Coordinates of C-alpha atoms (C1' of nucleotides) in Angstrom, one line a residue:
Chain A
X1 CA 20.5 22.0 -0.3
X2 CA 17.0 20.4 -1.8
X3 CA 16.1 23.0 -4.7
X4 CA 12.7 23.7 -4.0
X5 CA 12.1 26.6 -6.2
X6 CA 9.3 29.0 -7.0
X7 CA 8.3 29.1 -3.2
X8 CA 8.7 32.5 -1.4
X9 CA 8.2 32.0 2.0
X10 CA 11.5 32.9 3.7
X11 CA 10.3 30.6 6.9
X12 CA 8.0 33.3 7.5
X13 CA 5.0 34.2 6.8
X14 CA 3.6 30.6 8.8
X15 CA 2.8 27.3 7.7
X16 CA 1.9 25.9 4.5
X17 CA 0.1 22.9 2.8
X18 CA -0.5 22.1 -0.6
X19 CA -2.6 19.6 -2.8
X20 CA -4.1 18.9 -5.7
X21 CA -8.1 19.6 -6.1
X22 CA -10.4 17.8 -5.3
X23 CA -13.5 18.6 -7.0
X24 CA -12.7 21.9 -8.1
X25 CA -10.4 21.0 -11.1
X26 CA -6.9 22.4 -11.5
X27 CA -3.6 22.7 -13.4
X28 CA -2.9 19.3 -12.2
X29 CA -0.3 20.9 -10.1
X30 CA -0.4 20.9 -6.2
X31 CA -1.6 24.3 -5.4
X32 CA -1.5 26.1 -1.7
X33 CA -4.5 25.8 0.1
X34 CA -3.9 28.5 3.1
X35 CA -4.8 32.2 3.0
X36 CA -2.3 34.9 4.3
X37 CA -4.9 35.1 7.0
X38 CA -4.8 31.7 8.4
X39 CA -1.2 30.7 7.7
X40 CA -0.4 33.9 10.6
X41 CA -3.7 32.7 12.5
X42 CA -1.7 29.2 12.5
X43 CA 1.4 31.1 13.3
X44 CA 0.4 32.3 16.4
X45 CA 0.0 28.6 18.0
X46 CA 3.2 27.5 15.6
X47 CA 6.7 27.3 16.5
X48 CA 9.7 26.7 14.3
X49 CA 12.2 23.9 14.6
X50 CA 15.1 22.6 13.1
X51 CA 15.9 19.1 12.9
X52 CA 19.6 18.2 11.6
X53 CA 19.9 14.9 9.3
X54 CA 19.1 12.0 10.6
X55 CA 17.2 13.5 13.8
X56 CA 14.6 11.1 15.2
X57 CA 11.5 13.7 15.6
X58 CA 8.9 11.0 17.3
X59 CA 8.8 8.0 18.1
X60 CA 5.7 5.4 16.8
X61 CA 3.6 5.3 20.2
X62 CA 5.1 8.4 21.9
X63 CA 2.3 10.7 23.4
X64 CA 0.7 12.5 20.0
X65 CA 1.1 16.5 21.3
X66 CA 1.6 18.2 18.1
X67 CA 1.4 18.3 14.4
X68 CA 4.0 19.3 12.6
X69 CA 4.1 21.0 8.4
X70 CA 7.5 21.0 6.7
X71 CA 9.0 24.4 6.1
X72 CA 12.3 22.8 4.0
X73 CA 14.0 19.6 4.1
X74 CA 12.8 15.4 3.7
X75 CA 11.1 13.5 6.3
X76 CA 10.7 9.9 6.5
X77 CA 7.5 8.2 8.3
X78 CA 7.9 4.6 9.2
X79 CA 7.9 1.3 11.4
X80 CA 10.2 -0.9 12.8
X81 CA 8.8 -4.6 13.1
X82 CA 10.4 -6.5 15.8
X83 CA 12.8 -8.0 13.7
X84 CA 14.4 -4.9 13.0
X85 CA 13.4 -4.7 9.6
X86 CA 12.4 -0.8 8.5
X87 CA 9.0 0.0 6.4
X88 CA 8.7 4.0 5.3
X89 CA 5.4 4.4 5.1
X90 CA 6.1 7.7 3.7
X91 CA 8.6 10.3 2.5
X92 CA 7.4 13.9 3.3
X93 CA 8.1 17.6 1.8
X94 CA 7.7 21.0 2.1
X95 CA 4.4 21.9 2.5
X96 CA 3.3 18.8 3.9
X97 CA 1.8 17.4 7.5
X98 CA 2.6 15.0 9.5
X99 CA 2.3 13.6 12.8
X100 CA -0.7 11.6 12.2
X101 CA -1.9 9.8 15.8
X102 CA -4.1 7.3 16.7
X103 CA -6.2 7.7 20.0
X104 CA -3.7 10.7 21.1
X105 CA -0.3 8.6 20.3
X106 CA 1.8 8.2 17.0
X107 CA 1.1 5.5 14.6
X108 CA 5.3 5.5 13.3
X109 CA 8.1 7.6 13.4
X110 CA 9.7 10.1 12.1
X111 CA 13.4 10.9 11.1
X112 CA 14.4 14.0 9.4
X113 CA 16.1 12.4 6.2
X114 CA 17.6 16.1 5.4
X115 CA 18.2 19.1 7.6
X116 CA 14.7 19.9 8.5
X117 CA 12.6 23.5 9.1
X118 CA 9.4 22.9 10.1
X119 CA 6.2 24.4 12.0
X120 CA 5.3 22.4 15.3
X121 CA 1.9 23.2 16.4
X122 CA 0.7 21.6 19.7
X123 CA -2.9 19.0 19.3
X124 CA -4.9 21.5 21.7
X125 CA -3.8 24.8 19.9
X126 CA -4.8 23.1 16.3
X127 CA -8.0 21.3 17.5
X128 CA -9.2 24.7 19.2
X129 CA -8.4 26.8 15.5
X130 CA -10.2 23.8 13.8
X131 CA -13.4 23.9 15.8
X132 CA -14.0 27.5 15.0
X133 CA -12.6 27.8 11.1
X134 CA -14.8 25.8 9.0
X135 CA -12.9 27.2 6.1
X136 CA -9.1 26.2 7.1
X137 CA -10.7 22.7 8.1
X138 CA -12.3 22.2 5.0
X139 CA -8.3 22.8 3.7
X140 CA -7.0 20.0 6.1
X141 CA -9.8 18.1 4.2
X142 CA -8.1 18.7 1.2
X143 CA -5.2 18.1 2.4
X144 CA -6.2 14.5 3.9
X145 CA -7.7 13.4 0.7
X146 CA -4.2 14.5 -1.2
X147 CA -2.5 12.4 1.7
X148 CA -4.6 9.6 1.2
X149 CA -4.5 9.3 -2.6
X150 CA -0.6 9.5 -1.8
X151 CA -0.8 6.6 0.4
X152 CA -2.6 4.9 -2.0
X153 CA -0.8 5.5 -4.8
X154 CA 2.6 4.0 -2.5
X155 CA 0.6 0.8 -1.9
X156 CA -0.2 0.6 -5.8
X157 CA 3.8 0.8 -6.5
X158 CA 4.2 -1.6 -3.7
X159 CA 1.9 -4.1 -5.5
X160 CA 4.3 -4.5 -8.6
X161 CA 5.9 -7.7 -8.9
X162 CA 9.0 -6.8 -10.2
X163 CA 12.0 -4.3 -8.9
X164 CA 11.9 -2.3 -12.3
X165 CA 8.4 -1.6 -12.2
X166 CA 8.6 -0.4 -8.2
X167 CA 11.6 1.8 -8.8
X168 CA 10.3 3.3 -12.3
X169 CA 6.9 4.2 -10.1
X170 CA 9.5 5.7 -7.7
X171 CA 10.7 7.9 -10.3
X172 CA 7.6 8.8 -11.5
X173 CA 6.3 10.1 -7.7
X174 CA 9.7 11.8 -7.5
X175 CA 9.7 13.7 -10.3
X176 CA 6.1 14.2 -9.8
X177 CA 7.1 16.3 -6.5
X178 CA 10.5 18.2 -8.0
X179 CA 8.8 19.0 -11.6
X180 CA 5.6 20.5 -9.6
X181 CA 5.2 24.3 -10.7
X182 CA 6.8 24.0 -14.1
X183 CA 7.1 21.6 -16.5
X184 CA 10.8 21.4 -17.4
X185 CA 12.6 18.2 -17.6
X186 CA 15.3 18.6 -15.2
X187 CA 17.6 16.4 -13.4
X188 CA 16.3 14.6 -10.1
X189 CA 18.1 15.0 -6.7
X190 CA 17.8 11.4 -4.3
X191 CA 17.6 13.4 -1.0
X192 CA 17.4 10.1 0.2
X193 CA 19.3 7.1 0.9
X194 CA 19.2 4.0 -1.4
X195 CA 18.3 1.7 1.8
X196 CA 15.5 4.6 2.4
X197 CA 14.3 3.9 -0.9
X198 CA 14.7 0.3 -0.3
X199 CA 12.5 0.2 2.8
X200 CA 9.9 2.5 0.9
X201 CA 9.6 0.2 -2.1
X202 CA 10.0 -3.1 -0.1
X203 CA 13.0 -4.5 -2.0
X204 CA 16.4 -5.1 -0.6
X205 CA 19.4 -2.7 -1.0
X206 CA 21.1 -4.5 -3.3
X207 CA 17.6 -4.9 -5.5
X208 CA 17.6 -1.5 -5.6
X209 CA 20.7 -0.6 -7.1
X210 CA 21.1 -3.7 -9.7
X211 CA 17.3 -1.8 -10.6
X212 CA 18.9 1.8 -10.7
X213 CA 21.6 0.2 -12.8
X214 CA 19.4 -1.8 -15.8
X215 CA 17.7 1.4 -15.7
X216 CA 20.7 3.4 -16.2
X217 CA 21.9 0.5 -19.1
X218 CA 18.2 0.4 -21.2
X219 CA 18.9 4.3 -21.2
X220 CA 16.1 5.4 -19.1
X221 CA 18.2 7.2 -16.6
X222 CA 21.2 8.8 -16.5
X223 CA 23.5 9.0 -13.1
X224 CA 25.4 12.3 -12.9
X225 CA 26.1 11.0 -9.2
X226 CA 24.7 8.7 -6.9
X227 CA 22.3 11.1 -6.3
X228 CA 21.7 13.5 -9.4
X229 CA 19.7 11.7 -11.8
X230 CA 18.0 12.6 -14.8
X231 CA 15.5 11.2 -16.7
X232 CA 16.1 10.1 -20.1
X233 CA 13.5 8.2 -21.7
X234 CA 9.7 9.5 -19.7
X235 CA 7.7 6.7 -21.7
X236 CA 9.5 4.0 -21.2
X237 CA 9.8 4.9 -17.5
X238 CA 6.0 4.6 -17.2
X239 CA 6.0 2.3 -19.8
X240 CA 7.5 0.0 -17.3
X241 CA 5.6 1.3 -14.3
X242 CA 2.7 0.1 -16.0
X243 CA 3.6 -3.4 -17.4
X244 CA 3.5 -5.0 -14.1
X245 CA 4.9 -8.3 -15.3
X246 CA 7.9 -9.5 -16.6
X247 CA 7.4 -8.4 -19.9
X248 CA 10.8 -7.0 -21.3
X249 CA 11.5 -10.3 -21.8
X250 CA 10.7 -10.9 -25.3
X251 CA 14.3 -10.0 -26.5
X252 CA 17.2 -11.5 -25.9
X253 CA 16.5 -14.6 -24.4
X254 CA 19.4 -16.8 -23.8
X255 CA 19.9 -20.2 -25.5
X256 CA 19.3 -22.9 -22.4
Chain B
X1 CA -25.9 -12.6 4.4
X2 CA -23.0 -10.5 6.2
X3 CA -23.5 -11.0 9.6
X4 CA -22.8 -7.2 10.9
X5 CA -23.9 -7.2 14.3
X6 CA -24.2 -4.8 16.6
X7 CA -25.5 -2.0 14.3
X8 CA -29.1 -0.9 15.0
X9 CA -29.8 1.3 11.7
X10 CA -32.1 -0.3 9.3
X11 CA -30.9 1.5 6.6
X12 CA -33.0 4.6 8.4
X13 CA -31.5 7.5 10.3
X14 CA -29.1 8.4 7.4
X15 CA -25.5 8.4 6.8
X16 CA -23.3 6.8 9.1
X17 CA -19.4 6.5 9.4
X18 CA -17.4 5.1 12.2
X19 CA -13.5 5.8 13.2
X20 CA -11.2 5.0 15.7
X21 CA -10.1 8.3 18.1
X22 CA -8.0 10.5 16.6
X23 CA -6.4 12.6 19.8
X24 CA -8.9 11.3 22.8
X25 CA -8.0 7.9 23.7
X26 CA -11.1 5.7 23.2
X27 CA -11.6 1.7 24.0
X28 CA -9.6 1.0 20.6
X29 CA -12.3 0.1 18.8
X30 CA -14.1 2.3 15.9
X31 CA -17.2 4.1 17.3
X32 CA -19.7 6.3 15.2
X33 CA -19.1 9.7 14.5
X34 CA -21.9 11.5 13.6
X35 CA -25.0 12.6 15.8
X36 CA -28.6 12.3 15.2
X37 CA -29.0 15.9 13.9
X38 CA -25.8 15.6 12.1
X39 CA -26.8 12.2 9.9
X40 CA -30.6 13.5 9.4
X41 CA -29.1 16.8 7.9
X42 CA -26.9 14.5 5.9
X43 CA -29.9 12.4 5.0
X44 CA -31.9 15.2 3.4
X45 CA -29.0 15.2 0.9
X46 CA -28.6 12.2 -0.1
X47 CA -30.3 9.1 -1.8
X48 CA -30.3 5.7 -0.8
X49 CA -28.7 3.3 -3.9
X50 CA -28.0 -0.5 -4.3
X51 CA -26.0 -2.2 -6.1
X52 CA -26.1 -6.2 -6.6
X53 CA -22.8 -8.4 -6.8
X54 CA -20.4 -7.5 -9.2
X55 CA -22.0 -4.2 -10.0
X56 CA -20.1 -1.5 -10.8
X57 CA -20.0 1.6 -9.0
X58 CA -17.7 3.7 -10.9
X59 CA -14.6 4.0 -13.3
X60 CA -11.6 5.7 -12.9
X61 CA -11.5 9.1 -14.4
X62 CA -15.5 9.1 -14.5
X63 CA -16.6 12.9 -13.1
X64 CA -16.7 12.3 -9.4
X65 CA -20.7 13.8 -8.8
X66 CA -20.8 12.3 -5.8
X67 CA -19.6 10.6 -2.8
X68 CA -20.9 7.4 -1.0
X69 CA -21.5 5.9 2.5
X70 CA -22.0 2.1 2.8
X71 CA -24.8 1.2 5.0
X72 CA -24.0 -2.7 4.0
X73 CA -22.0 -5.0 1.8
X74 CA -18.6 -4.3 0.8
X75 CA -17.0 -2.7 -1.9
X76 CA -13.6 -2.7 -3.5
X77 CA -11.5 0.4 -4.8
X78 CA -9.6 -0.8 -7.4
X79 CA -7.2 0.2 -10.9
X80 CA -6.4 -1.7 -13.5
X81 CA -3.2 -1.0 -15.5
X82 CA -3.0 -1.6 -19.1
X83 CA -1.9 -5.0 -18.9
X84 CA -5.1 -6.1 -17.6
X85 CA -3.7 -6.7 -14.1
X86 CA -5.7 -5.5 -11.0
X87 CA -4.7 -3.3 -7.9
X88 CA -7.2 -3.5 -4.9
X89 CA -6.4 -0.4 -2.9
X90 CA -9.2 -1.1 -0.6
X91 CA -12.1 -2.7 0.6
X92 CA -14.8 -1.0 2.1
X93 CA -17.4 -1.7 4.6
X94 CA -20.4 -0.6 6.4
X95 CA -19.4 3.2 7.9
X96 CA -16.7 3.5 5.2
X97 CA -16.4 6.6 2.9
X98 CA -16.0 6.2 -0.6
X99 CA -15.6 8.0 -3.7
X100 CA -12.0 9.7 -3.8
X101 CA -11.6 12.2 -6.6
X102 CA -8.8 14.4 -7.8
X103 CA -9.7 17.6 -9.5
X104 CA -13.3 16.2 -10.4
X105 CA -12.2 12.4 -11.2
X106 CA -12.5 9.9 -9.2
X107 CA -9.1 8.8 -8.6
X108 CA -10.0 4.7 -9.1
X109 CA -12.9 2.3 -9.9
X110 CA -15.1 0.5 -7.8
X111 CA -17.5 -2.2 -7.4
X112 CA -19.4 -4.1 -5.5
X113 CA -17.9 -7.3 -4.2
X114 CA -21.5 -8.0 -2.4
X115 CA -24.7 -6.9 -2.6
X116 CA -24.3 -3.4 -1.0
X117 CA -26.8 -0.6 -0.2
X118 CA -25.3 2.8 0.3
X119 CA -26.0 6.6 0.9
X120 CA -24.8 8.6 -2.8
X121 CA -24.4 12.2 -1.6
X122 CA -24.0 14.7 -4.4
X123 CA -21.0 16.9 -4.5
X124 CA -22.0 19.7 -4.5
X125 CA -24.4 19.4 -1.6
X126 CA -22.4 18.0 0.6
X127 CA -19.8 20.6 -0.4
X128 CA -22.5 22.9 0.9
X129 CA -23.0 21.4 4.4
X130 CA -19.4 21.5 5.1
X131 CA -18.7 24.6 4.7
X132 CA -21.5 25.7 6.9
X133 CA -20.9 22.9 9.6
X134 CA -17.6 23.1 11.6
X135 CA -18.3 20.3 13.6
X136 CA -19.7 17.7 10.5
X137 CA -16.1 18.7 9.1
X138 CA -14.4 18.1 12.1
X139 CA -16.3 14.1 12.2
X140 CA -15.1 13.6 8.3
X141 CA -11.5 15.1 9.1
X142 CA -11.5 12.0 11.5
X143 CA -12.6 9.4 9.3
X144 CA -9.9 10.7 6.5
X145 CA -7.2 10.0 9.2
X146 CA -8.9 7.2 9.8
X147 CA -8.9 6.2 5.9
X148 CA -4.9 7.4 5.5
X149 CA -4.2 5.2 8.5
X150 CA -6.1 1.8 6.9
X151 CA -4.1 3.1 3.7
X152 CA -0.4 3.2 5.5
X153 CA -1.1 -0.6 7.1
X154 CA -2.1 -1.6 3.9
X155 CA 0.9 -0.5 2.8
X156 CA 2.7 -1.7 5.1
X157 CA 0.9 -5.5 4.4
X158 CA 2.6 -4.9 1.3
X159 CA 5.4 -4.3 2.5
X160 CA 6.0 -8.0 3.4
X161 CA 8.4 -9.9 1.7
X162 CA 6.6 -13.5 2.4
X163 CA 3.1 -14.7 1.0
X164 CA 2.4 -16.0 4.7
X165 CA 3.3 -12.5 6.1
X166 CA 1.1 -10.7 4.0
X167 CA -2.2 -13.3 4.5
X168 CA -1.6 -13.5 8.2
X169 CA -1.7 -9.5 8.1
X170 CA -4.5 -9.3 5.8
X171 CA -6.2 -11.9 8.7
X172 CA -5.5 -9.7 11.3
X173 CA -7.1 -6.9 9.1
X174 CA -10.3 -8.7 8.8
X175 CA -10.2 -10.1 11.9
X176 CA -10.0 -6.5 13.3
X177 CA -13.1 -5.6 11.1
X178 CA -15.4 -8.2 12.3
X179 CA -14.2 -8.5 15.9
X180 CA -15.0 -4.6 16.4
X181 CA -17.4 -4.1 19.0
X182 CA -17.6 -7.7 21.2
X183 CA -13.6 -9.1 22.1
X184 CA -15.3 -12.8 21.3
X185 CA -13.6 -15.0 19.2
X186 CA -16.0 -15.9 16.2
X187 CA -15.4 -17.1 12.5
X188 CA -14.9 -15.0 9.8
X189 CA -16.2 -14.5 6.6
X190 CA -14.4 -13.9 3.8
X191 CA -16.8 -11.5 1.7
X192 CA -13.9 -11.6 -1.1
X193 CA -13.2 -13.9 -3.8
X194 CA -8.9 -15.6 -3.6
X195 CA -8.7 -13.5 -6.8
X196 CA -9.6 -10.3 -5.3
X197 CA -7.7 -11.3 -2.3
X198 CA -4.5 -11.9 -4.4
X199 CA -5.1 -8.6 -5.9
X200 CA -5.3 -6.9 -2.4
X201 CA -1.7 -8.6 -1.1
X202 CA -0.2 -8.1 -4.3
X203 CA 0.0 -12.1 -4.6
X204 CA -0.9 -14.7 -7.1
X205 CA -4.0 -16.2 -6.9
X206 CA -2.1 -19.6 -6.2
X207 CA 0.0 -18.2 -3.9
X208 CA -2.6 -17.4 -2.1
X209 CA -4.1 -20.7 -2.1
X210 CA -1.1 -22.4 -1.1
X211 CA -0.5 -20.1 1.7
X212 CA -4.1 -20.7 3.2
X213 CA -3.4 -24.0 3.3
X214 CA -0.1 -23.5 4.9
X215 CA -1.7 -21.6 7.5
X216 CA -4.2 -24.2 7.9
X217 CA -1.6 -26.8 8.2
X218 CA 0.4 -24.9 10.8
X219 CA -2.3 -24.8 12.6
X220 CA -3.4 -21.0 12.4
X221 CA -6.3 -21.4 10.6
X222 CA -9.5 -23.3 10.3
X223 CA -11.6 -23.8 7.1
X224 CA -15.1 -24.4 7.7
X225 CA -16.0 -23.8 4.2
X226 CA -14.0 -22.0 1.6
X227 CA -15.2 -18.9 2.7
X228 CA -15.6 -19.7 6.1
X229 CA -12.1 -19.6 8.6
X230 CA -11.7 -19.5 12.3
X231 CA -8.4 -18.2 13.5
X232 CA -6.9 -21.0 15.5
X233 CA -4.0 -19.1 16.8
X234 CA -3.8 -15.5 17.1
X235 CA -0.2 -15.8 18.4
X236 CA 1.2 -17.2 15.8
X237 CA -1.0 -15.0 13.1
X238 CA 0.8 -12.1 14.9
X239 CA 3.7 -13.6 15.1
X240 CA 4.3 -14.3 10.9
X241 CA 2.4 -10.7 10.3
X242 CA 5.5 -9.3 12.3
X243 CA 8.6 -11.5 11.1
X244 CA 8.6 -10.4 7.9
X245 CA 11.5 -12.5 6.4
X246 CA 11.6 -16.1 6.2
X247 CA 11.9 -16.7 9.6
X248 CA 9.2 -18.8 10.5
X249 CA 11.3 -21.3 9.5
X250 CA 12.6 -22.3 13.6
X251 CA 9.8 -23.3 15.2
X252 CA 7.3 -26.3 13.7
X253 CA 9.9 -27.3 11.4
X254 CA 9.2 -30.5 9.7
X255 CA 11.5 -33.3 9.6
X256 CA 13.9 -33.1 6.4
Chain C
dC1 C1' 45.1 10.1 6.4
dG2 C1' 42.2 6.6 8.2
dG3 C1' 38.1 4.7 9.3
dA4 C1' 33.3 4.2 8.7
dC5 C1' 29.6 4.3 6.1
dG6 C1' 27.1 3.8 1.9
dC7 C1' 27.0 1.7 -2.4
dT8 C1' 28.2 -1.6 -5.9
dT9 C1' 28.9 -6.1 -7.6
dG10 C1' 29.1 -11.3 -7.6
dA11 C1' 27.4 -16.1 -6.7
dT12 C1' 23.9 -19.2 -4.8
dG13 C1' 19.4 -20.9 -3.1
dC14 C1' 14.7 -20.5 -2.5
dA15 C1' 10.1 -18.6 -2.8
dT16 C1' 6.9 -17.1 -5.8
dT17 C1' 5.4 -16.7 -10.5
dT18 C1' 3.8 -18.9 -14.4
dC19 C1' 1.7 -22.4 -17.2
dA20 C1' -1.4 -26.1 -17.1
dA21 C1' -4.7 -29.4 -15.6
dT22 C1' -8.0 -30.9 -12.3
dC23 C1' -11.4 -30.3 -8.9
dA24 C1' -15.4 -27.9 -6.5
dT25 C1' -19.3 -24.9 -6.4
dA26 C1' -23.0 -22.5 -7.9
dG27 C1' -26.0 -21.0 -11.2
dT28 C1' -29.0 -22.4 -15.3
dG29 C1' -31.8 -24.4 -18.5
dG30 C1' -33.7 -28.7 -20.2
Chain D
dC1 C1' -35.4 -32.0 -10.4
dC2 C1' -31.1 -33.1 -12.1
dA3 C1' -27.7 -32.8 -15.5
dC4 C1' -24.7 -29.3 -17.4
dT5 C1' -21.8 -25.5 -17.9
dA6 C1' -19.4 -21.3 -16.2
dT7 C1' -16.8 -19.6 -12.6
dG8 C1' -13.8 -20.0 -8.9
dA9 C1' -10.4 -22.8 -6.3
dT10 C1' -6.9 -26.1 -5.8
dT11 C1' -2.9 -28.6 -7.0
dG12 C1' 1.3 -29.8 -9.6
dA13 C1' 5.8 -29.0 -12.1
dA14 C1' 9.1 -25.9 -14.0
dA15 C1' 11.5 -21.4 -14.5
dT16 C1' 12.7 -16.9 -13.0
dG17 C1' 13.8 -13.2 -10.2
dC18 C1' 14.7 -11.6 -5.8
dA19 C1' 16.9 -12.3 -1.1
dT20 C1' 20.7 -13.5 1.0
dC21 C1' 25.6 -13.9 2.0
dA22 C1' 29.9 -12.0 1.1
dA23 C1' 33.4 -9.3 -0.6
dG24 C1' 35.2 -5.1 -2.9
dC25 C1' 35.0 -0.1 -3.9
dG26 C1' 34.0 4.8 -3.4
dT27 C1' 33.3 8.8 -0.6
dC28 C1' 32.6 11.7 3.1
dC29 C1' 33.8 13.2 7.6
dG30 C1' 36.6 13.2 11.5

DNA sequence: CGGACGCTTGATGCATTTCAATCATAGTGG
DNA sequence: CCACTATGATTGAAATGCATCAAGCGTCCG
């Protein structure tokens, strides 16, 4: 149901990661990194599963065995502090890995947010192609460093003060993702839902959508449906992802 | 004037970085990566550069020629959005990997928040031993995991809702750092100005004063000198770094 | 058609931000 | 060598924005 356009593979020819360059400058869109030749190298250790919404895929702690790269769908990483309360870490797509472990067990869990398709391929099957392909690791380098400026780019929205400024950094990574290949202006889909996004830009539910809607009212977004958005106004959306503060304030002020 | 213990290299043998296992199970603390061949190769590529206090190391958006291994000192990764406010996305220590680009920019600033003394290895020659050296790639796939993990719990710091929350993880953080290697229980230093702090836990300055001294008050924490804390109480530093609401609130209540 | 779930909306309290002034510390020059 | 000034840190008081509690509404699936 996620449109995920100008990508070809069926769910066949193997799995798939893409980034943005590292030294080597680009378009400034995320490009695949994989040859035909090592996506069906990777195939042979790889097998496909599904995942229907809402599947728990691993569990933070379980035994790490295997790795996994997104064919279709949305994946949520994340952690559950002892008093229940959820952090997402995370939200993964096509062409992304995940599964990261810390001395052989996982460091959160995953939940397939949509219907997933995805390539499971087992820790000793990778780590054997690894030692021997210097050219497909230094791709999972690329990879890593596209992950990590991700991460870091999540904990740079999660420094914001103030709910607009989160959620219009939200937008911005989203449309980031579903605008990637061309550059048309076309309306969002929230795969996700709005407690997900809650738990991803550390406000509360109710936060959240009082934000979507004073978005929605300075005319920045437009809601077809709870989940088909459209972007109206680009600058002021990073206009306000970049005015940390309370600044908006200017206008308007009630009399005491 | 860091006390970093433990580590024999007097700025010699060449560059160095450390990570906690990635799929073997190791003691859970980081352990070096690279071997004697691996960090004189390394070494023949690089050039040994210091920076004093405050220096800067780079901007964002400068052209990323090179890449940098901290031998001592720390350094901060930082951006600063138009509005003058500050985002530290890292600190970085001896062992630590620096340098981050995105198609040929590096993807924030940094600086030195001590006196530092680091390893600067050019692009393109390091680009060169990877692709030659499996193994060398497999050591700095490790440390990026390593990297993307210390980026997801900082995330996850930020996560917090409560100023206590976030200090008594960013304790725990730092703790973490200069425990590694002996389990004793010594004092920390605080390399870090409250400013840079605040900047790292998404907090104002004041709140961040106001919470060390809560800390202190409950108990937690010990200041020796501004710059100088003992942790009193792991417990309860665990204990506010995992209940992230306000629910501290039961036990040690003051009288109305 | 009914129930459950997800989402919206309202009212209140509190924590943190903000503004502002004071206090330490360290670094500097007389 | 000590006073002096910048810088960093603390503390206080007021205001604001978010969390929380609580109810009402829409929608999807059984």
């Amino acid at each position: 149901m996620q449109p995920r356009s100008g990508n070809d593979h069926p769910l066949a020819r193997g799995p798939s990661i893409a980034a943005i360059g590292l030294w080597q400058g680009g378009n400034g869109a995320r490009a695949p990194l994989l040859s035909e030749a090592e996506r069906a190298r990777l195939a042979a250790v790889a097998t496909i599963v599904r995942f229907k919404k809402k599947a728990q895929i691993y569990r933070e702690g379980d035994r790490a065995d295997a790795v996994f790269n997104i064919v279709e769908g949305v994946v949520k990483a994340y952690r559950t502090l002892p008093d229940k309360a959820e952090h997402i870490g995370a939200f993964l797509f096509a062409d992304d890995l995940f599964g990261l472990a810390e001395e052989g067990r996982y460091v959160n869990s995953a939940k397939a947010v949509t219907a997933v398709t995805a390539y499971r391929i087992p820790v000793p099957a990778l780590s054997g192609r690894l030692q021997g392909d210097a050219t497909l690791e230094y791709h999972v380098i690329c990879k890593l460093c596209h992950e990590l400026r991700e991460a870091q780019r999540h904990a740079m929205l999660l420094g914001f003060r103030s709910a607009l400024a989160r959620l219009a950094a939200f937008f911005q990574l989203l449309a980031q993702h579903q605008t990637a290949g061309n550059g048309a202006v076309q309306e969002l889909y929230l795969p996700m839902s709005r407690s997900d996004i809650a738990h991803y830009v550390g406000l509360s539910l109710e936060a959240v959508s009082r934000s979507f809607r004073a978005l929605a009212r300075r005319g920045v977004l437009r809601f077809r449906q709870k989940r088909h958005v459209s972007v109206l106004d680009r600058g002021k959306l990073a206009a306000l992802a970049a005015e940390n503060g309370r600044a908006g304030k200017a206008a308007g002020r009630p009399a005491p």
